[in-house]
Amino acid sequence: MLPVVALIGRPNVGKSTLFNAMTGTRDALVADLPGLTRDRQYGFARRTDVPCIVVDTGGLVENANVIEGLMIAQTERAIAEADRLIVLVDGRAGVTPQDQFVAQLARRSGKPLWLAVNKTEGFDHDVAVADFHQLGLGEPHPIAAAHDQGVVSLLEAALEGLTPDPQDGPEMTGIKVAVIGRPNVGKSTLINRLLGENRMVAFDQPGTTRDAVLVPFERDGERYTLIDTAGVRRRARVEEAVEKFSVIKTLQAIETAHVVVVVMDAQDNVAEQDASLLGTVIEQGRALVLAVNKWDNIPTEQRDLIRSQIEQRFAFASFAPLHFISARHGSGVGELFASVRKVYAAATRDMATPELTRVLEAAIESHQPPLVSGRRIKLRYAHQGGQNPPVIVIHGNQTDHVPDAYRRFLVNVYRKAFDLMGTPVRVIFRGEENPFAGKRNPLTPRQVRKRKRLIQRNKR
């Protein structure tokens, strides 16, 4: 599983700016379910050889009021989830009593930690970090998160000693399928139905575990590993204050899986968190199957309305198979599993260069690329650049100017031509280099004109 790095510090030291610099985004999966607050954000960082999950936390203060106390509780939860900690301080403000409080909390965790001194741009680094040695958190790392200075080296230091997870081993074989969703939507019941046995002890209480459970099995001669992010524990082992939804485990499961099954409750309104989870799965390039559970409890006269609402809300994931099921009674589960196999096949499909180019030529013939400054964008040939998700690389001229609308058009063309349903498809454009670019013409203008006259004379 991906390592987890938590960013902690007092308010206004630049944690969110550092989070954005590490993840390369300005938006992240935000936990807004019961038992979680918006003070913890989660994102993927891939700027080093070892990818990781970064957690942004709320500001820590001593002598907290009620709201600040909740933020401290959330930060303590993030520290407990993390493998490594980065303590962030403000290099321009110097050491404050609140920094001392954060440092004490970090040391008490026993987790490996690194001290980052932010906002050091324009300052001598040795001078900027000098005061912060007194925190006793090791050698300070000077950074400027807003200018992306020192961010990669900080990440490399925090992840030193870790190696990329190959994602395969004796416990994970065959097609890896993650089952994710909000609490109490029936994930473990669906797992049991897929396995044909009560491998997971399911009962009607949301959020009874924080750990992902790996379940290897075979079906119709095919090997699978199910990743159950809601693998429940028995009642006697459930703590009263257990967190209702582990974003960390869900993100790790998405990263590890080939196929992700997103389970939703037909009896609940489609939540923003459902859409956020779907967006994360697509962003990570994972094959996707949607399962609307507890369909047997929906009155017949309400089904068409609910179906249309779901299809409208998730129009951005319209390429994914949508199943209305009852995990408890088994209705629709067989078709769901058939879709898992189909979307995996699509995500790992081999596509020959001549066939990809032929489809490109047919698409251009039916719908030409737009003009750029009076010149037509020329797309010449295509080849496959990767699998899971399928990556199609298209070469041509002026490819930097291909609009997003035309890219989406080509994605849809390739999806239909190669039956790439259920998987994101990425189209990448590459410009062709001019072999004479940057080279000076060895002939003078007068010599060029003379040569042209000779060519015309010879033609006569």
Coordinates of C-alpha atoms in Angstrom, one line a residue:
M1 CA 0.0 0.0 0.0
L2 CA 1.1 3.6 -0.6
P3 CA 2.8 5.3 2.4
V4 CA 1.0 8.1 4.1
V5 CA 2.6 11.5 4.9
A6 CA 0.8 13.9 7.2
L7 CA 1.4 17.6 7.2
I8 CA 1.0 19.2 10.7
G9 CA 1.6 22.6 12.1
R10 CA 0.0 25.7 13.7
P11 CA -2.4 27.9 11.6
N12 CA -1.1 29.9 8.7
V13 CA 2.3 28.3 8.2
G14 CA 1.4 27.2 4.6
K15 CA 0.3 23.6 5.0
S16 CA -2.4 23.8 2.3
T17 CA 0.0 25.5 0.0
L18 CA 2.6 22.7 0.6
F19 CA -0.2 20.1 0.1
N20 CA -1.0 21.6 -3.3
A21 CA 2.6 21.8 -4.3
M22 CA 3.2 18.1 -3.4
T23 CA 0.0 16.8 -5.1
G24 CA 0.2 19.1 -8.1
T25 CA -3.5 20.0 -7.7
R26 CA -5.7 22.6 -6.1
D27 CA -8.5 20.3 -5.2
A28 CA -8.4 17.1 -3.2
L29 CA -10.7 14.4 -1.8
V30 CA -12.2 16.1 1.2
A31 CA -13.7 14.0 3.9
D32 CA -17.1 15.4 4.9
L33 CA -18.8 12.4 6.4
P34 CA -20.0 11.9 10.0
G35 CA -17.0 11.5 12.2
L36 CA -14.8 13.5 9.9
T37 CA -14.3 17.2 9.4
R38 CA -13.2 19.3 6.4
D39 CA -9.9 19.9 8.2
R40 CA -8.4 16.8 6.7
Q41 CA -7.7 16.7 3.0
Y42 CA -6.2 13.7 1.1
G43 CA -4.3 13.6 -2.2
F44 CA -1.8 11.6 -4.2
A45 CA 1.8 12.9 -4.5
R46 CA 3.8 11.4 -7.4
R47 CA 6.7 13.8 -7.7
T48 CA 9.3 11.3 -6.4
D49 CA 10.2 7.7 -7.2
V50 CA 8.0 6.6 -4.4
P51 CA 4.4 7.8 -4.7
C52 CA 2.5 8.5 -1.5
I53 CA -0.7 9.8 0.0
V54 CA -0.5 13.3 1.6
V55 CA -2.8 14.4 4.4
D56 CA -3.4 18.1 5.0
T57 CA -4.6 18.9 8.5
G58 CA -6.1 21.8 10.4
G59 CA -4.0 24.2 12.4
L60 CA -2.9 23.1 15.9
V61 CA -3.1 25.5 18.8
E62 CA -2.6 25.1 22.5
N63 CA -5.5 26.0 25.0
A64 CA -8.0 25.3 22.2
N65 CA -11.6 26.2 22.2
V66 CA -14.3 23.7 21.2
I67 CA -13.8 24.0 17.4
E68 CA -10.0 24.1 17.7
G69 CA -10.3 21.0 20.0
L70 CA -12.1 19.2 17.2
M71 CA -9.3 20.2 14.8
I72 CA -6.7 18.8 17.2
A73 CA -8.6 15.5 17.4
Q74 CA -8.7 15.3 13.6
T75 CA -5.0 16.0 13.4
E76 CA -4.3 13.3 16.0
R77 CA -6.3 10.9 13.9
A78 CA -4.2 11.9 10.8
I79 CA -1.0 11.4 12.8
A80 CA -2.2 7.9 13.8
E81 CA -2.9 7.1 10.1
A82 CA 0.4 8.4 8.9
D83 CA 3.7 6.5 8.3
R84 CA 5.7 9.8 8.2
L85 CA 5.1 13.3 9.6
I86 CA 6.2 16.7 8.2
V87 CA 6.1 19.5 10.8
L88 CA 5.7 22.8 9.1
V89 CA 6.8 26.2 10.6
D90 CA 7.0 29.8 9.3
G91 CA 10.5 30.9 8.7
R92 CA 9.6 34.6 8.8
A93 CA 7.8 34.4 12.1
G94 CA 10.4 32.5 14.0
V95 CA 9.7 29.9 16.7
T96 CA 6.4 30.4 18.6
P97 CA 4.9 28.7 21.6
Q98 CA 2.4 27.1 19.3
D99 CA 5.3 25.6 17.3
Q100 CA 6.7 24.2 20.5
F101 CA 3.2 22.6 21.2
V102 CA 3.1 21.0 17.7
A103 CA 6.7 19.7 18.1
Q104 CA 5.8 18.1 21.4
L105 CA 2.7 16.4 19.9
A106 CA 4.8 15.2 16.9
R107 CA 7.6 13.7 19.2
R108 CA 5.0 12.0 21.4
S109 CA 3.7 10.1 18.3
G110 CA 6.9 8.2 17.9
K111 CA 6.5 8.5 14.1
P112 CA 9.5 9.3 11.8
L113 CA 9.3 13.1 11.3
W114 CA 10.9 15.9 9.4
L115 CA 10.9 19.7 10.1
A116 CA 10.2 22.0 7.1
V117 CA 10.8 25.8 7.5
N118 CA 8.5 27.5 5.0
K119 CA 8.5 31.0 3.4
T120 CA 12.3 31.1 3.2
E121 CA 12.5 32.6 -0.3
G122 CA 14.8 35.6 -0.4
F123 CA 16.5 34.7 2.9
D124 CA 19.8 33.0 3.6
H125 CA 18.8 29.5 4.4
D126 CA 21.2 29.0 7.2
V127 CA 19.9 32.1 8.9
A128 CA 16.3 31.3 8.2
V129 CA 16.4 27.9 9.9
A130 CA 18.9 28.6 12.7
D131 CA 16.2 29.3 15.4
F132 CA 14.3 26.1 14.7
H133 CA 17.0 23.7 15.8
Q134 CA 15.6 24.3 19.4
L135 CA 12.5 22.4 18.5
G136 CA 14.5 19.2 18.6
L137 CA 13.1 17.8 15.4
G138 CA 16.3 17.2 13.5
E139 CA 17.8 19.2 10.7
P140 CA 15.4 21.8 9.3
H141 CA 14.6 21.7 5.6
P142 CA 14.2 25.3 4.1
I143 CA 11.4 25.5 1.6
A144 CA 9.1 28.0 -0.2
A145 CA 5.9 26.1 -0.9
A146 CA 4.3 29.0 -2.8
H147 CA 7.2 29.0 -5.2
D148 CA 7.7 25.2 -5.3
Q149 CA 11.3 25.6 -3.9
G150 CA 12.7 22.6 -1.9
V151 CA 9.4 20.7 -2.0
V152 CA 10.6 17.7 -4.0
S153 CA 13.8 17.3 -1.9
L154 CA 11.7 17.5 1.3
L155 CA 9.4 14.7 -0.1
E156 CA 12.5 12.6 -1.1
A157 CA 13.9 13.0 2.4
A158 CA 10.6 12.0 4.1
L159 CA 10.2 8.9 1.9
E160 CA 13.9 7.9 2.0
G161 CA 14.2 4.2 2.7
L162 CA 10.9 3.3 1.2
T163 CA 10.6 1.5 -2.2
P164 CA 7.7 1.6 -4.7
D165 CA 5.2 -1.2 -3.9
P166 CA 5.1 -3.7 -6.8
Q167 CA 1.4 -4.3 -6.0
D168 CA 1.8 -8.0 -6.6
G169 CA 2.7 -10.8 -4.3
P170 CA 1.6 -14.1 -2.8
E171 CA -1.5 -12.4 -1.2
M172 CA -2.6 -10.5 -4.3
T173 CA -3.0 -12.5 -7.5
G174 CA -5.1 -12.1 -10.6
I175 CA -7.5 -9.2 -11.1
K176 CA -7.5 -6.9 -8.1
V177 CA -11.0 -5.5 -7.4
A178 CA -11.6 -2.8 -4.8
V179 CA -15.1 -2.4 -3.3
I180 CA -15.5 1.2 -2.0
G181 CA -18.3 3.5 -1.0
R182 CA -19.8 5.4 1.9
P183 CA -20.5 3.7 5.2
N184 CA -23.4 1.3 5.5
V185 CA -24.1 1.0 1.7
G186 CA -23.7 -2.8 1.8
K187 CA -20.0 -3.3 0.7
S188 CA -19.3 -6.3 2.9
T189 CA -22.7 -7.9 2.1
L190 CA -21.7 -7.5 -1.6
I191 CA -18.3 -9.1 -0.9
N192 CA -20.0 -12.1 0.8
R193 CA -22.3 -12.5 -2.2
L194 CA -19.5 -12.3 -4.7
L195 CA -17.5 -14.9 -2.7
G196 CA -20.6 -17.1 -2.1
E197 CA -19.8 -17.4 1.6
N198 CA -19.8 -15.3 4.7
R199 CA -16.1 -14.5 4.5
M200 CA -16.9 -11.0 6.0
V201 CA -19.1 -10.7 9.1
A202 CA -21.6 -8.1 8.1
F203 CA -24.1 -6.4 10.3
D204 CA -26.1 -3.2 10.2
Q205 CA -23.7 -0.7 11.8
P206 CA -21.8 1.8 9.6
G207 CA -18.1 2.1 9.7
T208 CA -17.0 -0.7 11.9
T209 CA -13.4 -1.0 10.7
R210 CA -10.6 1.1 9.4
D211 CA -8.6 -1.6 7.6
A212 CA -8.7 -2.9 4.1
V213 CA -9.1 -6.7 3.9
L214 CA -7.5 -8.7 1.0
V215 CA -9.5 -11.7 -0.1
P216 CA -8.0 -14.0 -2.8
F217 CA -10.3 -16.4 -4.6
E218 CA -11.1 -18.1 -7.9
R219 CA -14.3 -17.9 -10.0
D220 CA -14.9 -19.6 -13.3
G221 CA -11.2 -20.5 -13.5
E222 CA -10.1 -16.8 -13.1
R223 CA -8.1 -15.6 -10.1
Y224 CA -9.1 -12.5 -8.2
T225 CA -8.2 -10.5 -5.1
L226 CA -11.0 -8.6 -3.6
I227 CA -10.0 -5.5 -1.6
D228 CA -12.8 -4.8 0.9
T229 CA -12.4 -1.4 2.4
A230 CA -15.2 -2.1 4.8
G231 CA -14.1 -5.5 6.0
V232 CA -16.0 -5.5 9.2
R233 CA -15.0 -6.8 12.6
R234 CA -17.3 -8.6 15.0
R235 CA -19.3 -6.5 17.4
A236 CA -17.3 -7.4 20.4
R237 CA -14.1 -6.0 18.8
V238 CA -15.6 -2.7 17.6
E239 CA -14.6 0.4 19.5
E240 CA -17.3 2.9 20.2
A241 CA -15.3 5.8 18.9
V242 CA -14.1 4.1 15.7
E243 CA -13.9 6.3 12.7
K244 CA -16.9 5.8 10.3
F245 CA -14.9 6.1 7.0
S246 CA -11.3 5.6 6.4
V247 CA -10.3 7.8 3.4
I248 CA -6.7 6.5 3.7
K249 CA -7.7 2.9 3.2
T250 CA -10.0 3.8 0.3
L251 CA -7.3 5.8 -1.5
Q252 CA -4.8 3.0 -1.0
A253 CA -7.4 0.5 -2.3
I254 CA -8.1 2.6 -5.4
E255 CA -4.3 2.9 -6.1
T256 CA -3.8 -0.9 -5.7
A257 CA -6.8 -2.1 -7.7
H258 CA -7.3 -2.9 -11.4
V259 CA -11.0 -2.5 -11.1
V260 CA -13.0 -0.4 -8.6
V261 CA -16.6 -1.1 -7.8
V262 CA -18.3 1.9 -6.3
V263 CA -21.3 0.9 -4.1
M264 CA -24.1 3.4 -3.5
D265 CA -27.3 3.1 -1.5
A266 CA -30.5 3.4 -3.6
Q267 CA -32.4 4.5 -0.5
D268 CA -30.2 7.6 0.1
N269 CA -29.8 10.7 -2.0
V270 CA -26.6 10.6 -4.1
A271 CA -24.1 12.5 -2.0
E272 CA -21.3 14.8 -2.9
Q273 CA -18.9 12.2 -1.5
D274 CA -20.1 9.7 -4.0
A275 CA -19.2 12.0 -6.9
S276 CA -15.9 12.9 -5.3
L277 CA -15.0 9.2 -5.0
L278 CA -15.9 8.6 -8.6
G279 CA -13.8 11.5 -9.7
T280 CA -10.8 10.2 -7.7
V281 CA -11.2 6.7 -9.4
I282 CA -11.3 8.3 -12.8
E283 CA -8.4 10.6 -12.1
Q284 CA -6.3 7.5 -11.0
G285 CA -7.2 5.8 -14.3
R286 CA -8.9 2.8 -12.8
A287 CA -11.5 0.7 -14.5
L288 CA -14.9 1.4 -12.9
V289 CA -18.2 -0.3 -12.2
L290 CA -21.1 1.4 -10.5
A291 CA -23.4 -0.6 -8.2
V292 CA -26.6 0.9 -6.7
N293 CA -27.4 -1.4 -3.8
K294 CA -30.7 -2.1 -1.9
W295 CA -32.7 -1.8 -5.2
D296 CA -35.2 -4.4 -3.9
N297 CA -36.4 -1.9 -1.3
I298 CA -37.3 0.8 -3.8
P299 CA -41.0 0.9 -4.9
T300 CA -41.5 0.2 -8.6
E301 CA -43.1 3.6 -9.2
Q302 CA -40.0 5.4 -7.9
R303 CA -37.3 3.4 -9.7
D304 CA -37.4 5.4 -13.0
L305 CA -37.0 8.7 -11.2
I306 CA -34.1 7.5 -9.1
R307 CA -32.4 5.9 -12.1
S308 CA -32.6 9.1 -14.1
Q309 CA -31.3 11.2 -11.2
I310 CA -28.3 8.9 -10.8
E311 CA -27.5 8.8 -14.5
Q312 CA -27.7 12.6 -14.6
R313 CA -25.6 13.2 -11.6
F314 CA -22.9 10.8 -12.8
A315 CA -22.9 11.9 -16.5
F316 CA -19.1 12.4 -16.2
A317 CA -18.8 8.7 -15.6
S318 CA -21.2 7.6 -18.3
F319 CA -18.7 5.2 -19.7
A320 CA -18.9 3.0 -16.6
P321 CA -21.4 0.1 -16.4
L322 CA -24.3 0.9 -14.0
H323 CA -26.0 -1.9 -12.1
F324 CA -29.0 -1.8 -9.8
I325 CA -28.5 -4.7 -7.4
S326 CA -29.5 -6.3 -4.1
A327 CA -26.4 -7.7 -2.4
R328 CA -28.6 -9.2 0.3
H329 CA -30.7 -11.2 -2.1
G330 CA -28.2 -11.6 -4.9
S331 CA -30.3 -10.0 -7.7
G332 CA -28.1 -8.3 -10.3
V333 CA -24.8 -9.5 -8.7
G334 CA -24.0 -11.9 -11.5
E335 CA -24.2 -9.2 -14.1
L336 CA -22.1 -7.0 -11.9
F337 CA -19.3 -9.6 -11.8
A338 CA -19.5 -10.0 -15.6
S339 CA -18.9 -6.2 -15.9
V340 CA -15.8 -6.5 -13.7
R341 CA -14.3 -8.9 -16.1
K342 CA -15.3 -6.9 -19.1
V343 CA -13.9 -3.5 -17.9
Y344 CA -10.7 -5.2 -16.9
A345 CA -10.3 -6.6 -20.4
A346 CA -10.9 -3.2 -21.8
A347 CA -8.4 -1.5 -19.5
T348 CA -5.7 -4.0 -20.5
R349 CA -6.5 -4.3 -24.2
D350 CA -3.7 -4.4 -26.8
M351 CA -4.3 -2.1 -29.7
A352 CA -2.1 -2.3 -32.9
T353 CA -0.6 0.8 -34.3
P354 CA -2.0 0.4 -37.8
E355 CA -5.5 0.0 -36.4
L356 CA -5.2 3.0 -34.1
T357 CA -3.9 5.1 -37.1
R358 CA -6.8 3.9 -39.3
V359 CA -9.3 4.9 -36.7
L360 CA -7.6 8.3 -36.4
E361 CA -7.8 8.9 -40.1
A362 CA -11.5 8.0 -40.2
A363 CA -12.1 10.3 -37.3
I364 CA -10.3 13.2 -39.0
E365 CA -12.2 12.6 -42.3
S366 CA -15.5 12.8 -40.4
H367 CA -14.5 15.8 -38.2
Q368 CA -11.4 17.8 -39.1
P369 CA -9.3 19.4 -36.3
P370 CA -9.8 23.2 -36.1
L371 CA -7.7 25.9 -37.7
V372 CA -5.0 27.6 -35.7
S373 CA -3.9 31.0 -37.0
G374 CA -5.2 29.9 -40.4
R375 CA -3.3 26.6 -40.4
R376 CA -4.9 23.2 -40.0
I377 CA -3.8 21.0 -37.1
K378 CA -2.3 17.8 -38.7
L379 CA -2.6 14.5 -36.8
R380 CA -0.6 11.9 -38.7
Y381 CA -0.5 8.6 -36.8
A382 CA -1.3 7.0 -33.4
H383 CA 0.2 4.2 -31.2
Q384 CA -0.5 2.7 -27.8
G385 CA 1.4 4.3 -24.9
G386 CA 0.2 2.2 -22.0
Q387 CA -2.5 0.1 -20.3
N388 CA -4.8 0.3 -17.3
P389 CA -5.8 2.9 -18.3
P390 CA -5.4 2.7 -22.1
V391 CA -3.1 5.5 -23.3
I392 CA -3.2 6.5 -27.0
V393 CA -0.3 8.7 -28.3
I394 CA -1.1 10.8 -31.4
H395 CA 1.7 12.4 -33.4
G396 CA 1.3 15.4 -35.6
N397 CA 1.9 19.1 -36.1
Q398 CA 0.6 22.0 -33.9
T399 CA -0.5 19.4 -31.3
D400 CA -0.1 21.9 -28.5
H401 CA -3.2 23.7 -29.9
V402 CA -5.6 20.7 -30.0
P403 CA -8.6 21.9 -28.0
D404 CA -10.1 19.8 -25.1
A405 CA -13.3 19.3 -27.1
Y406 CA -11.5 17.6 -29.9
R407 CA -9.5 15.5 -27.5
R408 CA -12.9 14.3 -26.0
F409 CA -14.2 13.6 -29.5
L410 CA -11.2 11.3 -30.2
V411 CA -11.6 9.6 -26.8
N412 CA -15.2 8.8 -27.6
V413 CA -14.2 7.6 -31.1
Y414 CA -11.5 5.2 -29.7
R415 CA -13.8 4.1 -26.9
K416 CA -16.4 3.0 -29.5
A417 CA -13.9 1.5 -32.0
F418 CA -12.1 -0.7 -29.5
D419 CA -15.0 -1.3 -27.0
L420 CA -13.2 0.5 -24.2
M421 CA -16.2 0.7 -21.9
G422 CA -15.7 1.0 -18.2
T423 CA -12.2 2.4 -18.3
P424 CA -10.9 5.9 -18.6
V425 CA -9.1 6.5 -21.9
R426 CA -6.2 9.0 -22.1
V427 CA -5.2 10.6 -25.4
I428 CA -1.8 12.3 -25.5
F429 CA -0.5 14.5 -28.3
R430 CA 3.1 14.6 -29.4
G431 CA 4.5 17.2 -31.8
E432 CA 6.8 16.2 -34.6
E433 CA 10.2 17.9 -34.6
N434 CA 11.4 19.7 -37.7
P435 CA 14.8 18.2 -38.6
F436 CA 15.9 21.6 -39.9
A437 CA 14.7 23.6 -36.9
G438 CA 17.5 25.7 -35.5
K439 CA 19.8 25.2 -38.5
R440 CA 20.8 28.1 -40.6
N441 CA 20.4 27.9 -44.4
P442 CA 24.0 27.7 -45.8
L443 CA 22.9 29.5 -49.0
T444 CA 22.6 33.3 -49.2
P445 CA 19.3 34.8 -50.4
R446 CA 21.0 35.7 -53.7
Q447 CA 22.1 32.0 -54.1
V448 CA 18.6 30.8 -53.3
R449 CA 17.1 33.0 -56.0
K450 CA 19.8 31.9 -58.5
R451 CA 19.0 28.2 -57.7
K452 CA 15.3 28.8 -58.2
R453 CA 16.0 30.3 -61.7
L454 CA 18.1 27.4 -62.7
I455 CA 15.4 24.9 -61.6
Q456 CA 12.8 26.8 -63.7
R457 CA 15.1 27.0 -66.7
N458 CA 15.7 23.2 -66.6
K459 CA 12.0 22.6 -66.5
R460 CA 11.6 24.4 -69.8

